[in-house]
Short mmCIF file of C-alpha atoms in Angstrom, two decimals:
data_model
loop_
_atom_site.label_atom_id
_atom_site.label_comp_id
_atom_site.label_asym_id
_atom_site.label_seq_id
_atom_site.Cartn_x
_atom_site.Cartn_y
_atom_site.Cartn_z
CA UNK A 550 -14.61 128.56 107.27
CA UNK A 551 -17.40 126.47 109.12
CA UNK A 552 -18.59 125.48 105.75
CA UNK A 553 -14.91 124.34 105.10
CA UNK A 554 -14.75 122.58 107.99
CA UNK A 555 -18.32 120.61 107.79
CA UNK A 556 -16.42 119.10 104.58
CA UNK A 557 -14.53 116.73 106.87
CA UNK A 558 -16.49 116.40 109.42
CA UNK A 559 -18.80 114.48 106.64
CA UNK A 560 -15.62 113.11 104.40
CA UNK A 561 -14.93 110.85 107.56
CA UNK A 562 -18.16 109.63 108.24
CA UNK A 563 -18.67 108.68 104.70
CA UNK A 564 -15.19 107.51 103.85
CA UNK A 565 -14.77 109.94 101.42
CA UNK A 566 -12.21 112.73 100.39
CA UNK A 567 -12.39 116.21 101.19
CA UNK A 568 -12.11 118.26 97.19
CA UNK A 569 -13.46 121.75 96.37
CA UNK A 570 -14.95 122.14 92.98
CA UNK A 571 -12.34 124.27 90.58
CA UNK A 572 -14.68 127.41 89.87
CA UNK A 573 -15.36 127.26 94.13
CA UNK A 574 -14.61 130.93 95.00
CA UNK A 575 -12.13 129.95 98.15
CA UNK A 576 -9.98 133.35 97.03
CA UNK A 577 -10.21 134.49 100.74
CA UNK A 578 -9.54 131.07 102.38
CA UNK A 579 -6.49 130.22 99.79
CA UNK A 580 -4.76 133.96 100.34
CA UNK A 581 -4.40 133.11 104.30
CA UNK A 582 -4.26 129.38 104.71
CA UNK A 583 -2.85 126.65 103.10
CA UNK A 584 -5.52 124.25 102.21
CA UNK A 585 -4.43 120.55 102.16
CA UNK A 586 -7.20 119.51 99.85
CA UNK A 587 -7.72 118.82 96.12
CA UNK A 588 -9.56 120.77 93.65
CA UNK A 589 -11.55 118.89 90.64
CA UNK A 590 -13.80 119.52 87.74
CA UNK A 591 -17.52 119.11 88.63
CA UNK A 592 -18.63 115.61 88.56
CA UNK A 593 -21.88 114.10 89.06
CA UNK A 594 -23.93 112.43 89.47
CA UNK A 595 -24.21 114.53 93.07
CA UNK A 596 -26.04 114.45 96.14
CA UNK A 597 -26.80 117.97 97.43
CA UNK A 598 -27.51 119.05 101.07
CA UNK A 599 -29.14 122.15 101.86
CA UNK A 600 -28.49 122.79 105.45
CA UNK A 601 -32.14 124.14 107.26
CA UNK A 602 -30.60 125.49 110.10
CA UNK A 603 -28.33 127.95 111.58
CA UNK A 604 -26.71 125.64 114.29
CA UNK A 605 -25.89 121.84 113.88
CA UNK A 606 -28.69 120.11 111.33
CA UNK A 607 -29.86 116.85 112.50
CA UNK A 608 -30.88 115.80 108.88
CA UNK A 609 -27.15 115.33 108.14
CA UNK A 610 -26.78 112.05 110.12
CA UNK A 611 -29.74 111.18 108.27
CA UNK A 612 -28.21 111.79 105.04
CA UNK A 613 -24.97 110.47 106.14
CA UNK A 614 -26.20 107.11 106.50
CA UNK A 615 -28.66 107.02 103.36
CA UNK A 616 -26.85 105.13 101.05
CA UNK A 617 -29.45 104.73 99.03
CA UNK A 618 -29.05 108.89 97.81
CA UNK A 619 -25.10 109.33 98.35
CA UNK A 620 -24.24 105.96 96.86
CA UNK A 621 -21.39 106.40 94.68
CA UNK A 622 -22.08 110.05 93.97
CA UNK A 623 -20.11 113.53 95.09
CA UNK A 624 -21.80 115.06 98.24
CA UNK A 625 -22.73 118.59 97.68
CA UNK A 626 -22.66 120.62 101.05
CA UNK A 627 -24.69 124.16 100.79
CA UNK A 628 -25.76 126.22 103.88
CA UNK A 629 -23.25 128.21 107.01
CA UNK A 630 -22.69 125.10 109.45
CA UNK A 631 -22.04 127.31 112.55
CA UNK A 632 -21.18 124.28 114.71
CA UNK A 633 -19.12 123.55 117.20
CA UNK A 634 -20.38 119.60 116.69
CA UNK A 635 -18.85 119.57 113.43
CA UNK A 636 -15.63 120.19 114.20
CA UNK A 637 -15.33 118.05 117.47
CA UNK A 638 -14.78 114.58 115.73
CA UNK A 639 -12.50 115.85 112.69
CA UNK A 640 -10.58 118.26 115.13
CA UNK A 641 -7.37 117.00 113.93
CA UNK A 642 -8.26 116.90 110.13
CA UNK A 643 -9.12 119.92 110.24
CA UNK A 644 -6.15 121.68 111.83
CA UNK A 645 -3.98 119.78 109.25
CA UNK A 646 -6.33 120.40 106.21
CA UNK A 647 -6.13 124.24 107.22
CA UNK A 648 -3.26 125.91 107.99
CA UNK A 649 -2.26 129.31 107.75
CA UNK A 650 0.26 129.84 105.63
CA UNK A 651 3.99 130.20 106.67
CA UNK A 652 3.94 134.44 105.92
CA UNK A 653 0.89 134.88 107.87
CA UNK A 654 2.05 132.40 110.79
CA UNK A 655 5.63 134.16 110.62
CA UNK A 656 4.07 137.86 111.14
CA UNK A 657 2.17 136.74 113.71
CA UNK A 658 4.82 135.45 115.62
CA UNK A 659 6.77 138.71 115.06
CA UNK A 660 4.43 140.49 116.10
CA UNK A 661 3.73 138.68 119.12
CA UNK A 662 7.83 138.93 119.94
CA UNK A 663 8.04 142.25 118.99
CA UNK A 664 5.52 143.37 121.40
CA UNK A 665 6.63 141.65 124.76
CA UNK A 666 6.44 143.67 127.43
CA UNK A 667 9.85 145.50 128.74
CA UNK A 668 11.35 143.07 131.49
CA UNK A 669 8.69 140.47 130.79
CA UNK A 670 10.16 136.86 129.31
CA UNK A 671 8.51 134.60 127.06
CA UNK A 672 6.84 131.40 128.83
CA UNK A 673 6.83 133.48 131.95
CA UNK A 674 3.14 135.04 131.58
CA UNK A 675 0.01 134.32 129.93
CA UNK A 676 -1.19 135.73 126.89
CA UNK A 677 -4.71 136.37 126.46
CA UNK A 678 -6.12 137.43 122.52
CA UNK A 679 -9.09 139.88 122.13
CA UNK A 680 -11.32 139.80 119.39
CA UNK A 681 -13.36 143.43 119.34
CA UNK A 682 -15.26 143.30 115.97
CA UNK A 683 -17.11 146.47 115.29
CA UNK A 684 -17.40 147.75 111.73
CA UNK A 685 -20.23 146.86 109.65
CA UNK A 686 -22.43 146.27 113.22
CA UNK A 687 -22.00 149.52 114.88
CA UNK A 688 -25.41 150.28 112.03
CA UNK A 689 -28.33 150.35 114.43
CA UNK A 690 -30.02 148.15 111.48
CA UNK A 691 -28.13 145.33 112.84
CA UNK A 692 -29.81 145.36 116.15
CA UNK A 693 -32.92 144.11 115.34
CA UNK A 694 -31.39 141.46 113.43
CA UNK A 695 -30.06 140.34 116.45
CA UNK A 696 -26.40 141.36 116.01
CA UNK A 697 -24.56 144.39 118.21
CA UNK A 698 -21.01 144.61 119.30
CA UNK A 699 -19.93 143.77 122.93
CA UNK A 700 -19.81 146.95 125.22
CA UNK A 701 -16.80 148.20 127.06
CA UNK A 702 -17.94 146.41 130.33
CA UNK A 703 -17.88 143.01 128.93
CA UNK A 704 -13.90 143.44 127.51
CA UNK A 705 -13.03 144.66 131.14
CA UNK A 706 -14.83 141.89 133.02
CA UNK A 707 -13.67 139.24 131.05
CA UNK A 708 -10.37 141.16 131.44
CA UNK A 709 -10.66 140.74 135.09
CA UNK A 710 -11.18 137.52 135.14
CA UNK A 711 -8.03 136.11 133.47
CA UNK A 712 -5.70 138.87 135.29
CA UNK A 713 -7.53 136.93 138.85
CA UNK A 714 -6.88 134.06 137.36
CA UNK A 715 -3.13 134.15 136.58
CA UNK A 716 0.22 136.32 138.08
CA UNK A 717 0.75 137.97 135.08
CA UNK A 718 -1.00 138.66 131.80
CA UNK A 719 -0.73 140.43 128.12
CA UNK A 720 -3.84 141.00 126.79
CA UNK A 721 -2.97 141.56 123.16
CA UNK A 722 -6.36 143.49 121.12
CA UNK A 723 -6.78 143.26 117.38
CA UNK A 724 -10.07 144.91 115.93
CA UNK A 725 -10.98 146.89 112.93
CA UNK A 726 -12.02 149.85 115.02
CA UNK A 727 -8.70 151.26 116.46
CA UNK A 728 -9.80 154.41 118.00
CA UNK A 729 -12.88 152.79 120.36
CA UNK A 730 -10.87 149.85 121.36
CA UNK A 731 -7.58 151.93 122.62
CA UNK A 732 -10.36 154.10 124.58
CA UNK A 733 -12.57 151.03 125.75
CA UNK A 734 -10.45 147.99 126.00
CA UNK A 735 -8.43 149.08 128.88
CA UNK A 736 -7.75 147.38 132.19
CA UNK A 737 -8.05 149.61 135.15
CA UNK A 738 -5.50 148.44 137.20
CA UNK A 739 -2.82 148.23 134.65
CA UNK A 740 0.90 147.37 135.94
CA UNK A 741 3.96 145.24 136.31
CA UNK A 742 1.96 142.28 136.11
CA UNK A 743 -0.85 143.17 133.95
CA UNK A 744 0.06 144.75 130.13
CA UNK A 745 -2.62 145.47 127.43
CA UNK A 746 -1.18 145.90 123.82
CA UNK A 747 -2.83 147.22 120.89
CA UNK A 748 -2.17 145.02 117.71
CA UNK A 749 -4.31 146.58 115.06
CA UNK A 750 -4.05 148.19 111.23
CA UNK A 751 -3.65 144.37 110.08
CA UNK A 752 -5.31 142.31 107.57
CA UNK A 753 -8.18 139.60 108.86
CA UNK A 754 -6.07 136.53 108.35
CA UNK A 755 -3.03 138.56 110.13
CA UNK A 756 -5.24 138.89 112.86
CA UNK A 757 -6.60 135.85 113.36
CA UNK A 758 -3.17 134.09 113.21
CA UNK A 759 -2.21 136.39 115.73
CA UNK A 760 -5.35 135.44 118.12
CA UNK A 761 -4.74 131.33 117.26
CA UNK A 762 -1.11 132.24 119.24
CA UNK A 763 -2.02 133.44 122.41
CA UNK A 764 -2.57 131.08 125.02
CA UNK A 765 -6.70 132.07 126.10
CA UNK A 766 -8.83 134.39 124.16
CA UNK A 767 -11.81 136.92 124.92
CA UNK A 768 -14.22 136.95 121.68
CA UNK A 769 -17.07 139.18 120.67
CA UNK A 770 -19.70 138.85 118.18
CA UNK A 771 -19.48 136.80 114.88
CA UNK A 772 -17.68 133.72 113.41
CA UNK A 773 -14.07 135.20 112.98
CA UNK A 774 -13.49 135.38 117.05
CA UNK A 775 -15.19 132.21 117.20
CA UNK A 776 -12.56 130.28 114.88
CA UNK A 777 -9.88 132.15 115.90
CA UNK A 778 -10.32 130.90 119.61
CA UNK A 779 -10.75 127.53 118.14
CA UNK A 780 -7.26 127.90 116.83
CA UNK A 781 -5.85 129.00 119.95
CA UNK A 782 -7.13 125.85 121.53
CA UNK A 783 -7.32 127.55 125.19
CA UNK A 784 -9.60 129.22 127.88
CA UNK A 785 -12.51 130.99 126.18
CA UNK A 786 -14.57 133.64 127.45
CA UNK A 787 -17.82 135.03 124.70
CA UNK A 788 -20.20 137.62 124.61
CA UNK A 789 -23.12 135.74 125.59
CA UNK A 790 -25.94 138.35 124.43
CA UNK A 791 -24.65 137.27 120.49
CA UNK A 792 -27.07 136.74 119.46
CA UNK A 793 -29.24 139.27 121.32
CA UNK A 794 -31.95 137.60 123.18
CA UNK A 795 -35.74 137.93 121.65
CA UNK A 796 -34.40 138.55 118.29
CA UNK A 797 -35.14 136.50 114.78
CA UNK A 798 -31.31 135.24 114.44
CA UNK A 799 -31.43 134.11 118.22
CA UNK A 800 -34.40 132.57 118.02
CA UNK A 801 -33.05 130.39 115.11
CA UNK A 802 -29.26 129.82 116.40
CA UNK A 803 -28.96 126.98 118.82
CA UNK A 804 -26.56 128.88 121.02
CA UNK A 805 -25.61 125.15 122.62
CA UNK A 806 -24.81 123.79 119.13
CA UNK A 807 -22.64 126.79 118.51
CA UNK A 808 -20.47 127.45 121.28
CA UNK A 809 -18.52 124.37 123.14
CA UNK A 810 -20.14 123.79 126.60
CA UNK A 811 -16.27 124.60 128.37
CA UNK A 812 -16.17 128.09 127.03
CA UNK A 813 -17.61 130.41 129.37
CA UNK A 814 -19.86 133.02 128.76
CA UNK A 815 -19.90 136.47 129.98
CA UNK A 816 -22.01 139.86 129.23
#
């Protein structure tokens, strides 16, 4: 989705429209969100950009404004884009280019309805989304990579920190790992005003539409919390040792590029 998203973000500065080639594997993309974009043939001739970094490549300005290689040719975008610069100017685009589609926007908001606390009303408390991805980096080979999931602490302070902040929250979980989050993800003074709900058993784009509805959201490790905050367009708290410090992925990840200076980081 970053790479989807980098699409625009260079479309606009080149005055050009956003298309995805007709053999482009978007299967994933297409079965959650409606994509307002066109799909085409290949054409060439093409310009192709390799990105050389993790976090925001300089080298794209630099292409951007060569028209002596994009003149009149398709621009070829390859590489992971993980960006928060990208999506700043083409915010808008973006959201309208890529929207999830009505079934997946409908069962989130059923969901979300269904699971109001007893006695609570909607627009009367705040809703905070928690991303707790686990999985395929619970594998100890993922630490030295630079990858681990965020520890039971780190839910429950950033927890704290929105139920000080407002009168009364729902902290609504999704995650992939059902069993460690109902055990882990737990507020310790839970009551009238404060309400944790478990969410889980659904597919990834049923998830994130369910995060890009709640009003603030607490995010872990990975891209998929990171867009589905972006969605939600609130208060963000992160994991802030993703990537872990000292490691070859953190050492190549600008984490200022990546995550937008207002969202606050916790560990």
């Amino acid at each position: 989705m970053f790479s989807f998203a980098v699409l625009f973000y260079v479309a606009k500065a080149t005055k050009r429209e956003v298309v995805l080639f007709s053999d482009h594997n978007a299967r994933e993309l297409e079965q959650y969100f409606s994509l307002g974009v066109r799909k085409i043939n290949r054409t060439c001739p093409c310009f192709s950009f390799h990105e050389h970094l993790v976090s925001y490549d300089v080298r794209i300005e630099e292409a951007i404004r060569s028209e002596n290689a994009t003149n009149s040719r398709t621009i070829l975008l390859r590489g992971f884009f993980q960006s928060y610069r990208y999506f700043q100017p083409v915010e808008h685009q973006i959201r309208a280019g890529m929207k999830f589609k009505n079934d997946i926007q409908d069962f989130a908001r059923d969901v979300l309805r269904e699971n109001i606390p007893r006695g609570w009303t909607e627009g009367r408390f705040v809703r905070v989304g928690i991303h707790s991805r686990r999985g395929d980096i619970t594998w100890d080979g993922y630490r030295p990579l630079g990858v681990e999931p965020a520890p039971a602490t780190y839910f429950q302070k950033a927890m704290k920190y929105f139920a000080d902040r407002y009168k009364v929250v729902q902290f609504v979980v999704v995650s992939e790992d059902p069993r460690w989050s109902r055990q882990h993800i737990t507020y310790e003074r839970q009551s009238s005003s404060v309400n944790v709900t478990y969410s889980l058993k659904h597919s990834a784009g049923q998830d994130m539409a369910i995060l890009s509805l709640c009003d603030h959201v607490i995010i872990s490790t990975g891209s998929f919390g990171w867009l589905a905050a972006w969605y939600a367009n609130g208060d963000v708290v992160y994991y802030s040792n993703y990537p872990i410090k000292g490691t070859r992925y953190a050492k190549s990840l600008n984490v200022s590029d990546y995550y937008p200076s207002h969202w606050i980081p916790m560990e």
